[in-house]
PDB file of C-alpha atoms in Angstrom:
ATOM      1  CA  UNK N 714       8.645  -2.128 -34.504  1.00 47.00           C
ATOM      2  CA  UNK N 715       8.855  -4.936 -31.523  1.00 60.00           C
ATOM      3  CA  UNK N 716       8.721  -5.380 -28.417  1.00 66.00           C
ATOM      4  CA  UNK N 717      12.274  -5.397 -28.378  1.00 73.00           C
ATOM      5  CA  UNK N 718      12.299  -1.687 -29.322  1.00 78.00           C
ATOM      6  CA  UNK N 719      10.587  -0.655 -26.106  1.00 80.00           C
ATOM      7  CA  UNK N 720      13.112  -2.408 -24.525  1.00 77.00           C
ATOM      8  CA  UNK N 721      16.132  -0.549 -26.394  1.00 79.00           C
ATOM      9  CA  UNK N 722      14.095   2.949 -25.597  1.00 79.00           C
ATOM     10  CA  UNK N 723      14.191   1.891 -22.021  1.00 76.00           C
ATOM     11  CA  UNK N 724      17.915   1.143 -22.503  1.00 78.00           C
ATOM     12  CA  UNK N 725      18.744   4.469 -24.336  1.00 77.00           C
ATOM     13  CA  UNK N 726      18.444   5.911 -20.763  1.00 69.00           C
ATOM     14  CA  UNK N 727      21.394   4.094 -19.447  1.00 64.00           C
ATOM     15  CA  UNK N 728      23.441   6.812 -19.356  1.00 68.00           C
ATOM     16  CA  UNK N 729      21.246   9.324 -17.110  1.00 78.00           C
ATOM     17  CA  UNK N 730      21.918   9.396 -14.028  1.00 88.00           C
ATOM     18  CA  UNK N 731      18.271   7.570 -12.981  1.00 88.00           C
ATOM     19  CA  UNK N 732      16.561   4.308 -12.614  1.00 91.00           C
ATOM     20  CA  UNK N 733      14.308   3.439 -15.499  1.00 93.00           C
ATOM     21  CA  UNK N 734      12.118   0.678 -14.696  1.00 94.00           C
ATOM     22  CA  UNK N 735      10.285  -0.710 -18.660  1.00 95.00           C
ATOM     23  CA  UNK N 736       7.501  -3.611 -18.605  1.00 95.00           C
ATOM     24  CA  UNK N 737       5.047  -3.740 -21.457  1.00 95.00           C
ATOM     25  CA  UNK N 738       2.923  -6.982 -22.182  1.00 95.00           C
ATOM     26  CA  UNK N 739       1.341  -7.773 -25.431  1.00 93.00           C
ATOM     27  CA  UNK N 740      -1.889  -8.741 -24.027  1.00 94.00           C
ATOM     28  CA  UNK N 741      -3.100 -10.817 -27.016  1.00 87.00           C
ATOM     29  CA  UNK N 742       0.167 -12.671 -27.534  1.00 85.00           C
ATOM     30  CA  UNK N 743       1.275 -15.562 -25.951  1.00 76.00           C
ATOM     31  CA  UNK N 744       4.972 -17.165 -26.114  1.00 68.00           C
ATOM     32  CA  UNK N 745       8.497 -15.919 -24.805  1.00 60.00           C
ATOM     33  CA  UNK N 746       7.721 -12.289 -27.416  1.00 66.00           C
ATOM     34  CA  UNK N 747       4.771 -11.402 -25.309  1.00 89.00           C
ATOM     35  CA  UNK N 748       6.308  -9.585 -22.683  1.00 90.00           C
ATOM     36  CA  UNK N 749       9.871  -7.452 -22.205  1.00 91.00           C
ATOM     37  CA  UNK N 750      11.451  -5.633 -19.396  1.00 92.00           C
ATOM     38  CA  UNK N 751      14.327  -3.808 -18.527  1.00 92.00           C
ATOM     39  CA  UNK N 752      15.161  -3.424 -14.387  1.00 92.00           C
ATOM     40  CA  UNK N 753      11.389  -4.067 -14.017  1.00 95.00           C
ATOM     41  CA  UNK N 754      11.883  -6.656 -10.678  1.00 96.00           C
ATOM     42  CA  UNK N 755      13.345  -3.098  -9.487  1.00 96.00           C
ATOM     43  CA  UNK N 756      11.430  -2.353  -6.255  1.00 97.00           C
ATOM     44  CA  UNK N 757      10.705   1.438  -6.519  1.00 97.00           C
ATOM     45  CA  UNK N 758       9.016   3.952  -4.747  1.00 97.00           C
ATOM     46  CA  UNK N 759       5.891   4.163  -7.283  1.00 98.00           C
ATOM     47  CA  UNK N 760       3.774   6.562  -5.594  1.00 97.00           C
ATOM     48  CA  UNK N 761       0.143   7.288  -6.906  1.00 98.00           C
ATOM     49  CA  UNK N 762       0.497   4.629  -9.642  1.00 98.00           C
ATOM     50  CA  UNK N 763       0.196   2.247  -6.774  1.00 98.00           C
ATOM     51  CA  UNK N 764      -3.494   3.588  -6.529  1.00 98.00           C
ATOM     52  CA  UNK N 765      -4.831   1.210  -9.153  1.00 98.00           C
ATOM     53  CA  UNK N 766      -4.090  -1.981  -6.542  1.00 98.00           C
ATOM     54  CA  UNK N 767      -6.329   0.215  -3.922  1.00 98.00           C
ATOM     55  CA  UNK N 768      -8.717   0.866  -6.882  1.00 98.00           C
ATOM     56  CA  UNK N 769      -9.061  -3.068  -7.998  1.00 98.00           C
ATOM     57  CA  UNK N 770      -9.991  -3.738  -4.354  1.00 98.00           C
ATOM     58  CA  UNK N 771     -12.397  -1.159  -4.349  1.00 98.00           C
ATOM     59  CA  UNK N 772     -13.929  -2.600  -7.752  1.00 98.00           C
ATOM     60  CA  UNK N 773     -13.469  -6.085  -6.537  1.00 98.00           C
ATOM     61  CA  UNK N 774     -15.734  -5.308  -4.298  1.00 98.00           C
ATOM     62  CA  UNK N 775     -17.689  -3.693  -5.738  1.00 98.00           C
ATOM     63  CA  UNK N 776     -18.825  -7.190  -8.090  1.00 97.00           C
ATOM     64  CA  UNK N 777     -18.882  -9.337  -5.220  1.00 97.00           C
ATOM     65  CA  UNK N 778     -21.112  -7.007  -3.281  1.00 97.00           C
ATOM     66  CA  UNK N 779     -19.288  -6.141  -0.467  1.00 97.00           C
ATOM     67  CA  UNK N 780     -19.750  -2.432  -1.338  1.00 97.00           C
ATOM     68  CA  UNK N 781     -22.517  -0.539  -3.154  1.00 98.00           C
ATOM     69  CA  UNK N 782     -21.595   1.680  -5.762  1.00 97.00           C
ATOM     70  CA  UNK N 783     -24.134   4.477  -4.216  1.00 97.00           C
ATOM     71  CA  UNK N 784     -22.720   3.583  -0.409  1.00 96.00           C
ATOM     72  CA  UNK N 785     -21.976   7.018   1.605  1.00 95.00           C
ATOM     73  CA  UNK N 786     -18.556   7.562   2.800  1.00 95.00           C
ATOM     74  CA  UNK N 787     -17.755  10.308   5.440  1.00 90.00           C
ATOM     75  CA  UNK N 788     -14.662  11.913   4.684  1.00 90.00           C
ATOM     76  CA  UNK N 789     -12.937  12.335   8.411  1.00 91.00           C
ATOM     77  CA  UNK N 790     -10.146  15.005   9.066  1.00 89.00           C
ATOM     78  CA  UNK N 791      -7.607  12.518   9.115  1.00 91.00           C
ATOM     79  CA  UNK N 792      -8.582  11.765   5.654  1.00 91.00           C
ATOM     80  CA  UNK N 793      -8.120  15.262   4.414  1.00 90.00           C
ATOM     81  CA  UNK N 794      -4.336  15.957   2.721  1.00 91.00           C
ATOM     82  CA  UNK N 795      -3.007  18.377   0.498  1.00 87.00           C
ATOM     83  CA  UNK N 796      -1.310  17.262  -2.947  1.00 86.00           C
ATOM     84  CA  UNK N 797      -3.400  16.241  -5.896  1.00 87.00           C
ATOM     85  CA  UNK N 798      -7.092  15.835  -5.931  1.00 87.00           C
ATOM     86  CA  UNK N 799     -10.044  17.934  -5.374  1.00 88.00           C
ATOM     87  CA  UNK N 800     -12.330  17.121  -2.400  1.00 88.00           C
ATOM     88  CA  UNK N 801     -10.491  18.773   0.118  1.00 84.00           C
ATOM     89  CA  UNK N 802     -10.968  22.137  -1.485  1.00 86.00           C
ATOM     90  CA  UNK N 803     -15.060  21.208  -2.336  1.00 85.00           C
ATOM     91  CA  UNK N 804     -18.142  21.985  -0.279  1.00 77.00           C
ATOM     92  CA  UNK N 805     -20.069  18.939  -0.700  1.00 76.00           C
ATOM     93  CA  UNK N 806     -19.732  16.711   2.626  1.00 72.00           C
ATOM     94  CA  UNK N 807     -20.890  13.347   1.538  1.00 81.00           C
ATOM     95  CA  UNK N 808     -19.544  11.301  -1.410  1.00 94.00           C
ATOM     96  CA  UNK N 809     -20.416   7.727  -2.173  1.00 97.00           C
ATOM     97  CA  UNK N 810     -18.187   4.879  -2.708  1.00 98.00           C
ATOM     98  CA  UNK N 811     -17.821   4.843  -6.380  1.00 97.00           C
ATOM     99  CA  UNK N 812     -17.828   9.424  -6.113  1.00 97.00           C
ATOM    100  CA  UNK N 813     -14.264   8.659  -4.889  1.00 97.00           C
ATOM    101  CA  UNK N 814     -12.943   5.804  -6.913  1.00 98.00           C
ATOM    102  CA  UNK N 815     -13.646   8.218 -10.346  1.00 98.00           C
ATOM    103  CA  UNK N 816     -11.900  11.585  -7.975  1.00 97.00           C
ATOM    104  CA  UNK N 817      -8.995   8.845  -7.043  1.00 98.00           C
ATOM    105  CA  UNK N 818      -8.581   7.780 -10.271  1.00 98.00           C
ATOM    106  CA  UNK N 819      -9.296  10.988 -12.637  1.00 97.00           C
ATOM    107  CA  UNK N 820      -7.097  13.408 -10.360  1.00 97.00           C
ATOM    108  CA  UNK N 821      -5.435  11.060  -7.780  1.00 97.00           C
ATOM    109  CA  UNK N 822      -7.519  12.793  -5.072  1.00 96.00           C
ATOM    110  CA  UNK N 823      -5.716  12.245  -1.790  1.00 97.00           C
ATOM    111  CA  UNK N 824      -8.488  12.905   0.451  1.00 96.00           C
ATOM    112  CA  UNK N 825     -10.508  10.611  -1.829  1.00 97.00           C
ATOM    113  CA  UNK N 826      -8.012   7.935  -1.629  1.00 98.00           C
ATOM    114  CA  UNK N 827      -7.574   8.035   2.143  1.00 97.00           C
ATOM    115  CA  UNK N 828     -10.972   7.847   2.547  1.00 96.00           C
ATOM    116  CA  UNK N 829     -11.242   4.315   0.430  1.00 98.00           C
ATOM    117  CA  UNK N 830      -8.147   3.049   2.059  1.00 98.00           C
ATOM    118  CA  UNK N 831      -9.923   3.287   5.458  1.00 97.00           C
ATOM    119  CA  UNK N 832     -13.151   2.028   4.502  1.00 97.00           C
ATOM    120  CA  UNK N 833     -11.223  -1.028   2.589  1.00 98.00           C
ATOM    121  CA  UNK N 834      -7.643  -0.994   4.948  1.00 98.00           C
ATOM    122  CA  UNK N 835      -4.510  -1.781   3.987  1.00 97.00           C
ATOM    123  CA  UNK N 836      -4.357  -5.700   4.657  1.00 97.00           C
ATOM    124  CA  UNK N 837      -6.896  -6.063   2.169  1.00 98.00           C
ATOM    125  CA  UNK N 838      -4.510  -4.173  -0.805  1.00 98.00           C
ATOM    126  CA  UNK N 839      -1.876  -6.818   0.359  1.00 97.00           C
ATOM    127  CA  UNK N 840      -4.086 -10.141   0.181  1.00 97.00           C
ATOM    128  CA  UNK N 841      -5.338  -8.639  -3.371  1.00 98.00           C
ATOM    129  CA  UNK N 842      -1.395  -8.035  -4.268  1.00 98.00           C
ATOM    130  CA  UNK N 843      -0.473 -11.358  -3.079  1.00 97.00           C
ATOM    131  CA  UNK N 844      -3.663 -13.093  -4.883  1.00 97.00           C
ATOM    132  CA  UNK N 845      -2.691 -11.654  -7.934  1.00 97.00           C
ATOM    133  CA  UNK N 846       0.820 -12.667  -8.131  1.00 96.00           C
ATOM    134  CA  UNK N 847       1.630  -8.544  -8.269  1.00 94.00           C
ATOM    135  CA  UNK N 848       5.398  -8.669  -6.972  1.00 78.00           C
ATOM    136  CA  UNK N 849       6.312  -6.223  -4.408  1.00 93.00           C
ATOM    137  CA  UNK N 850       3.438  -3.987  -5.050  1.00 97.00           C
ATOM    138  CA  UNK N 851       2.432  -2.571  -1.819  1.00 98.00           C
ATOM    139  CA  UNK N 852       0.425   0.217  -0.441  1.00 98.00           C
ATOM    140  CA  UNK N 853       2.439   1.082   2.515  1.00 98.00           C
ATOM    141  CA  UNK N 854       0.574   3.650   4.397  1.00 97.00           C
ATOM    142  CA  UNK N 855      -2.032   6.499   3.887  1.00 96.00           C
ATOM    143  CA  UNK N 856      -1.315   9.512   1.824  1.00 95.00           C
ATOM    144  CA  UNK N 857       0.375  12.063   4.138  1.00 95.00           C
ATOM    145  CA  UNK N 858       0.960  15.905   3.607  1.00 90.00           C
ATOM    146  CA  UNK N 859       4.815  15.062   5.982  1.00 90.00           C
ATOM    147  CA  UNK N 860       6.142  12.130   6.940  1.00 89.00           C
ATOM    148  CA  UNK N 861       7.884  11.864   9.688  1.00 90.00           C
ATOM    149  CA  UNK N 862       9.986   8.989  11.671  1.00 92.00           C
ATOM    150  CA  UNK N 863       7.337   7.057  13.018  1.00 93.00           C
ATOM    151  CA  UNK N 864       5.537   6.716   9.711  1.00 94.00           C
ATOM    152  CA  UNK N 865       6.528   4.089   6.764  1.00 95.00           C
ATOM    153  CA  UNK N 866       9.066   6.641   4.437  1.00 95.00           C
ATOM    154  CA  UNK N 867       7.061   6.222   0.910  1.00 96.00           C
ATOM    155  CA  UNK N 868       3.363   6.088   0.614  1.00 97.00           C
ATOM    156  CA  UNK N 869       4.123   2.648  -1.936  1.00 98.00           C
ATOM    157  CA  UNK N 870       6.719   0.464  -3.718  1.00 98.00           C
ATOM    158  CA  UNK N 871       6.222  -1.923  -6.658  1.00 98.00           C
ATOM    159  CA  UNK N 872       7.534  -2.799  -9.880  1.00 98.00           C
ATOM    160  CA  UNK N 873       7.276  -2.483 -13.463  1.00 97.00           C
ATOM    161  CA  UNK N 874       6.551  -5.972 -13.868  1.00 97.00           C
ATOM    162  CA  UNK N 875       3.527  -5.751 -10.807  1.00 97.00           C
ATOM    163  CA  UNK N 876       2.228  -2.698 -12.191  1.00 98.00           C
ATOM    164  CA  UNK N 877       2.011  -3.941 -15.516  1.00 97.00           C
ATOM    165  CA  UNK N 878       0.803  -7.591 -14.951  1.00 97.00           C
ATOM    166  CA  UNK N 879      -1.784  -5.907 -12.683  1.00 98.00           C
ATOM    167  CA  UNK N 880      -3.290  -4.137 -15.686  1.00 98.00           C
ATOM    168  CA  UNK N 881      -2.377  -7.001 -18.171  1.00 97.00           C
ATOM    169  CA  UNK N 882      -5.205  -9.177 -15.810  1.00 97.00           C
ATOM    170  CA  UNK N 883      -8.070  -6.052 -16.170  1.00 97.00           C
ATOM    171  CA  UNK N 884      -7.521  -6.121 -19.819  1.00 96.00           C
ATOM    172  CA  UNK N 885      -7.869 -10.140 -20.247  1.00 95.00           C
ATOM    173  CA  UNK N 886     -10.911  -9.737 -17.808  1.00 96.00           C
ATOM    174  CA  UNK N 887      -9.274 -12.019 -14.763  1.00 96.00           C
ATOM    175  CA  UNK N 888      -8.808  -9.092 -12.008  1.00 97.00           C
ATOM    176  CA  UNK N 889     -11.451 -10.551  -9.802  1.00 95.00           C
ATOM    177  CA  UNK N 890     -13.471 -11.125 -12.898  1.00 95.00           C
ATOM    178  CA  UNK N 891     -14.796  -9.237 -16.046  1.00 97.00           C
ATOM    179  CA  UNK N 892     -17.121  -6.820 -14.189  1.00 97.00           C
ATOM    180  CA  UNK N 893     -14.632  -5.608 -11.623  1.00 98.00           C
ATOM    181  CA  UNK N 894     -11.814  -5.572 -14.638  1.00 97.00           C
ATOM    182  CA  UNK N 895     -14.001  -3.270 -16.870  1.00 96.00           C
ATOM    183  CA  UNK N 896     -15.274  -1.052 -13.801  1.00 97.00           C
ATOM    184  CA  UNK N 897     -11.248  -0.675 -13.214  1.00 98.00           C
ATOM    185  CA  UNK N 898     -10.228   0.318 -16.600  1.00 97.00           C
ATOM    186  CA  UNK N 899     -13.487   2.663 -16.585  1.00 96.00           C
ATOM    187  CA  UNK N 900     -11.925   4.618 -13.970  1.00 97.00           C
ATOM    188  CA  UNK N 901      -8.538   4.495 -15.391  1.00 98.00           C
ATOM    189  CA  UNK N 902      -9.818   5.820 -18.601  1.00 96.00           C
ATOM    190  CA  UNK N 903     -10.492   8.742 -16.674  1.00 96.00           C
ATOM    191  CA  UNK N 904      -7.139  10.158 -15.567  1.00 97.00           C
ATOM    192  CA  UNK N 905      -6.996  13.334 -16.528  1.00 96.00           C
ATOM    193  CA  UNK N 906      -2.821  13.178 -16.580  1.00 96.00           C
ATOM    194  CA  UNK N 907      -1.444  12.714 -20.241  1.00 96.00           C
ATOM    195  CA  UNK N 908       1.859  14.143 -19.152  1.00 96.00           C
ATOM    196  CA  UNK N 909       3.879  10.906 -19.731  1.00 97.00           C
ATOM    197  CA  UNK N 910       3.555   8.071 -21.696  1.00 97.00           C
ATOM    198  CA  UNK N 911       0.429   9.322 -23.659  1.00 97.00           C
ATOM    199  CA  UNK N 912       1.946  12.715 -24.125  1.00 97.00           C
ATOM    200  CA  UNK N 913       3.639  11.991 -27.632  1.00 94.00           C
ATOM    201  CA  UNK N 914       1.419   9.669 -28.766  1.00 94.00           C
ATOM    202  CA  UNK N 915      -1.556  10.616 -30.829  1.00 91.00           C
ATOM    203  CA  UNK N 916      -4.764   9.087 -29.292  1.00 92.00           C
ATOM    204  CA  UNK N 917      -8.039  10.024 -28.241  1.00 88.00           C
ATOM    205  CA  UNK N 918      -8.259  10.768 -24.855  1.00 88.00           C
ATOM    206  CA  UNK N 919     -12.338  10.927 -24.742  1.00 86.00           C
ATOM    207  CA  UNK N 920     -13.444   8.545 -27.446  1.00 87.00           C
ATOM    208  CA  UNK N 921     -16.711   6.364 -26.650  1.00 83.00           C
ATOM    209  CA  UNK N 922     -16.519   2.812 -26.842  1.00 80.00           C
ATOM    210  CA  UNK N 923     -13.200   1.760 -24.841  1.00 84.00           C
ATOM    211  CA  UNK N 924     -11.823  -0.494 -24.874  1.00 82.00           C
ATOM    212  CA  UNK N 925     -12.833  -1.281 -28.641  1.00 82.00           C
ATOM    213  CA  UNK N 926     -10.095  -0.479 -30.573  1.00 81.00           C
ATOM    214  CA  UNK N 927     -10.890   2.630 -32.392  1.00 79.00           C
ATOM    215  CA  UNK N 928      -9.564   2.574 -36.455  1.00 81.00           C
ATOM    216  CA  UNK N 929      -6.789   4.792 -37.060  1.00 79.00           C
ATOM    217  CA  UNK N 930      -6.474   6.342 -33.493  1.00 85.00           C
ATOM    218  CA  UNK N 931      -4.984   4.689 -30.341  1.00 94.00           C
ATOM    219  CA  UNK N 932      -6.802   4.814 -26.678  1.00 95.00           C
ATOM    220  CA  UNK N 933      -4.943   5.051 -23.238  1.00 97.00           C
ATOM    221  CA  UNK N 934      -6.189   3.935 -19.693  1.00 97.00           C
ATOM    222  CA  UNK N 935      -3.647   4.681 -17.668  1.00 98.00           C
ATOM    223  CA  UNK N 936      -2.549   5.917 -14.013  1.00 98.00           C
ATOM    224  CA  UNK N 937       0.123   8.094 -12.993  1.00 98.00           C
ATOM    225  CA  UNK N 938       2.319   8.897  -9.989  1.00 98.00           C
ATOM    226  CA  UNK N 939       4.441  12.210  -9.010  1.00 96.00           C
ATOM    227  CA  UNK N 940       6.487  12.305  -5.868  1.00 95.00           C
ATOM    228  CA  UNK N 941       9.595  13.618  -5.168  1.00 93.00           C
ATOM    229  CA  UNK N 942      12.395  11.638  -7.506  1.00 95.00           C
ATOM    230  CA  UNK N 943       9.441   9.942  -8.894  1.00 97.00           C
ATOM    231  CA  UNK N 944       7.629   9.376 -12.185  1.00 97.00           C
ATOM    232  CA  UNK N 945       5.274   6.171 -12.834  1.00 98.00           C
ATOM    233  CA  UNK N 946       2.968   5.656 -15.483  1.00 98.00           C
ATOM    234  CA  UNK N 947       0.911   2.263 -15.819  1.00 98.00           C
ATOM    235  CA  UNK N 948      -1.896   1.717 -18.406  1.00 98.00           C
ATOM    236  CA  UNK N 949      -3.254  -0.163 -21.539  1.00 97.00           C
ATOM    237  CA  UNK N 950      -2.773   1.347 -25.309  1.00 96.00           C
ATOM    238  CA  UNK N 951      -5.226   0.357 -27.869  1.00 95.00           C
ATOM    239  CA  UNK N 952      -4.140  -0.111 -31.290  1.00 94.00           C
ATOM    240  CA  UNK N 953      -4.296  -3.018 -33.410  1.00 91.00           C
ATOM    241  CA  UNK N 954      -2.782  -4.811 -30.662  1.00 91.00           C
ATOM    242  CA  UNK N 955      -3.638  -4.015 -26.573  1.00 94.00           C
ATOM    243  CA  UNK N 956      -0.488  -3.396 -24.957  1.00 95.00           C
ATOM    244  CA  UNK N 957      -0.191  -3.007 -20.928  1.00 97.00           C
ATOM    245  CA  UNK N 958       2.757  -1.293 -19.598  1.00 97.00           C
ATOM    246  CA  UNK N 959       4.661   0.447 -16.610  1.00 98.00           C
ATOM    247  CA  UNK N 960       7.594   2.510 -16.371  1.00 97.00           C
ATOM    248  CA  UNK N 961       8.745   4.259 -13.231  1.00 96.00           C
ATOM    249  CA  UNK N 962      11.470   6.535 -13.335  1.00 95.00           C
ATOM    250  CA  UNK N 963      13.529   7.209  -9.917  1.00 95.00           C
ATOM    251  CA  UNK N 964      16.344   9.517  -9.258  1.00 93.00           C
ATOM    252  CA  UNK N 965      18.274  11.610  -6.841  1.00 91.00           C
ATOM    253  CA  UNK N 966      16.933  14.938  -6.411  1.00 88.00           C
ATOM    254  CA  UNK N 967      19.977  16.978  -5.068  1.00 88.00           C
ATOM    255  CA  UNK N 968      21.307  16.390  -9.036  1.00 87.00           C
ATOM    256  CA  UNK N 969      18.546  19.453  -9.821  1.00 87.00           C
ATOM    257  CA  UNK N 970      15.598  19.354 -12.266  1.00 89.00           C
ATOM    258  CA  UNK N 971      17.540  18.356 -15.276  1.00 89.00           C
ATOM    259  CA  UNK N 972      17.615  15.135 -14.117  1.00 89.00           C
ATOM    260  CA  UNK N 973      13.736  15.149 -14.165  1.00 91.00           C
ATOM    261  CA  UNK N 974      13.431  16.636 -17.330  1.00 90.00           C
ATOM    262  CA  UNK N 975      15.963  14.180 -18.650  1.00 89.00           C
ATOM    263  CA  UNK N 976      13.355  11.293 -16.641  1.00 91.00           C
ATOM    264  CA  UNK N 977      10.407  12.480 -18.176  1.00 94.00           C
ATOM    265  CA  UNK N 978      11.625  12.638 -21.836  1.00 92.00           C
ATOM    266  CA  UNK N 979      13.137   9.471 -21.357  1.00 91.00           C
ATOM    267  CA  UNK N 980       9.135   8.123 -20.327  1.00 94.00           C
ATOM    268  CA  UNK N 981       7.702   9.452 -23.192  1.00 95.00           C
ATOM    269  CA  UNK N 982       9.977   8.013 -25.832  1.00 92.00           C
ATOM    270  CA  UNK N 983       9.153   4.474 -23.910  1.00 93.00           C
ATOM    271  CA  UNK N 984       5.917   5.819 -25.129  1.00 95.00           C
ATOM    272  CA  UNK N 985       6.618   6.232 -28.486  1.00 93.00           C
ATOM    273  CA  UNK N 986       8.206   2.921 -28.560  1.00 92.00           C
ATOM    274  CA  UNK N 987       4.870   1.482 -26.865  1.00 94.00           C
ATOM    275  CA  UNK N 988       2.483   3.282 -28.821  1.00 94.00           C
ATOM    276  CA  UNK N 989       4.318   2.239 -32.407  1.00 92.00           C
ATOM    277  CA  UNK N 990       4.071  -1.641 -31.473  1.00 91.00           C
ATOM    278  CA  UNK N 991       0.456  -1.667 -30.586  1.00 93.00           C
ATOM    279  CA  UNK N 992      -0.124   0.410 -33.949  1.00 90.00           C
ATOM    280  CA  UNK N 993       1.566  -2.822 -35.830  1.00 85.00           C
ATOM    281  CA  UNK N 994      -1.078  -5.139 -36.425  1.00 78.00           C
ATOM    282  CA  UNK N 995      -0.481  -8.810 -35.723  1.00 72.00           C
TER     283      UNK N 995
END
């Protein structure tokens, strides 16, 4: 198995009537073999995925001492939003800082994440993007329940390539520097979603010790995104080699949920292909 065979799994999709956006990174490698993509310069809708660039900020941060982990945050009514999360339907009214970077990344709480984006604001996410050399990712607005005219149509864009160099750089400890890398793929280790590229792959979703690999059995950090014609997964697997990837899957929703189905298998054999080259050793 090779990098190259992610690649062909991304291609197998051709025929589908969706975009399929591939990038995975061999994060140990170096040379032209290190990294593949297929369509991953693609700028995509990306949706929640797009929360890790709010969550590096947040951790960023957090190292430099901008922000204290234990630092209250109200949660205002324009913060509150339906969709994923938890926190708008809890009774507790304060949270700290670091409360809703595990609820943003564990369960993609909206509330949780609008809260963080005001306290950090959006300019911020876009000098971090542009630091970082993350192409195109971009938070675009708050998390909405409707969005209507006057608002910014998707809550972010990015690509493969962004999503996956972004997590490439926590893995090799340069997002911002080791601490704030480890405190983002802490909280990423934490998403509670296995639903698309873990969810053929047979790792250990609550193993101690990430991200040491773990003998026999891979590990997943990851983050996900739903939205309407939209499926993104971006993460590390563990193996024998530590591969970062992203794959976003985009499509036209008046063709009817087969063409989800059809996007979501199509994510999980990436998977497959992703989880059997960081199984090979080097």
């Amino acid at each position: 198995m090779s990098l190259a065979q992610v690649a062909a799994a991304a291609r197998s999709s051709a025929a589908l009537p969706l975009t399929l956006s591939v990038a995975a990174i061999d994060v140990d490698a170096e040379g032209a073999g290190a990294s593949v993509g297929v369509d991953d310069t693609v700028v995509l809708p990306v949706a929640s995925a797009a929360k890790l660039l709010l969550l590096a900020e947040v951790a960023r941060r957090l190292d430099g001492g901008e922000l204290a982990a234990g630092q209250p945050v109200e949660i205002l009514p324009e913060d509150v939003t339906g969709g994923t999360g938890l926190l708008a339907r809890l009774s507790r009214p304060g949270w700290t800082v670091e409360d809703l970077a595990w609820l943003t990344a564990a369960v993609s709480d909206n509330t949780a994440t609008n809260a963080l984006l005001r306290l950090v604001g959006l300019p911020a996410t876009e000098r971090l993007a542009r630091d970082l050399g993350l192409e195109h990712l971009t938070l675009h607005d708050r998390v909405r329940d409707e969005r209507g005219p006057d608002v910014p149509p998707v809550f972010a864009t990015g690509t493969a390539r962004g999503l996956a160099r972004l997590v490439a750089l926590a893995v090799r400890g340069t997002m911002a520097g080791p601490a704030a890398s480890a405190r983002l793929l802490g909280w990423m280790r934490a998403n509670t979603d296995h639903g698309l590229v873990p969810a053929l792959i047979d790792h250990d979703p609550y193993a101690p010790g990430f991200p040491e690999p773990l003998p026999g059995r891979l590990l997943v950090a990851d983050k996900t995104g739903t939205d309407t014609g939209v499926r993104a997964d971006a993460g590390v697997i563990v193996g024998a080699r530590r591969v970062a990837y992203a794959v976003i899957a985009h499509w036209d929703v008046a063709l009817g949920p087969s063409t989800e189905r059809a996007a979501v298998h199509a994510i999980r054999d990436v998977g497959r292909a992703l989880a059997a080259w960081a199984q090979r050793r080097p």
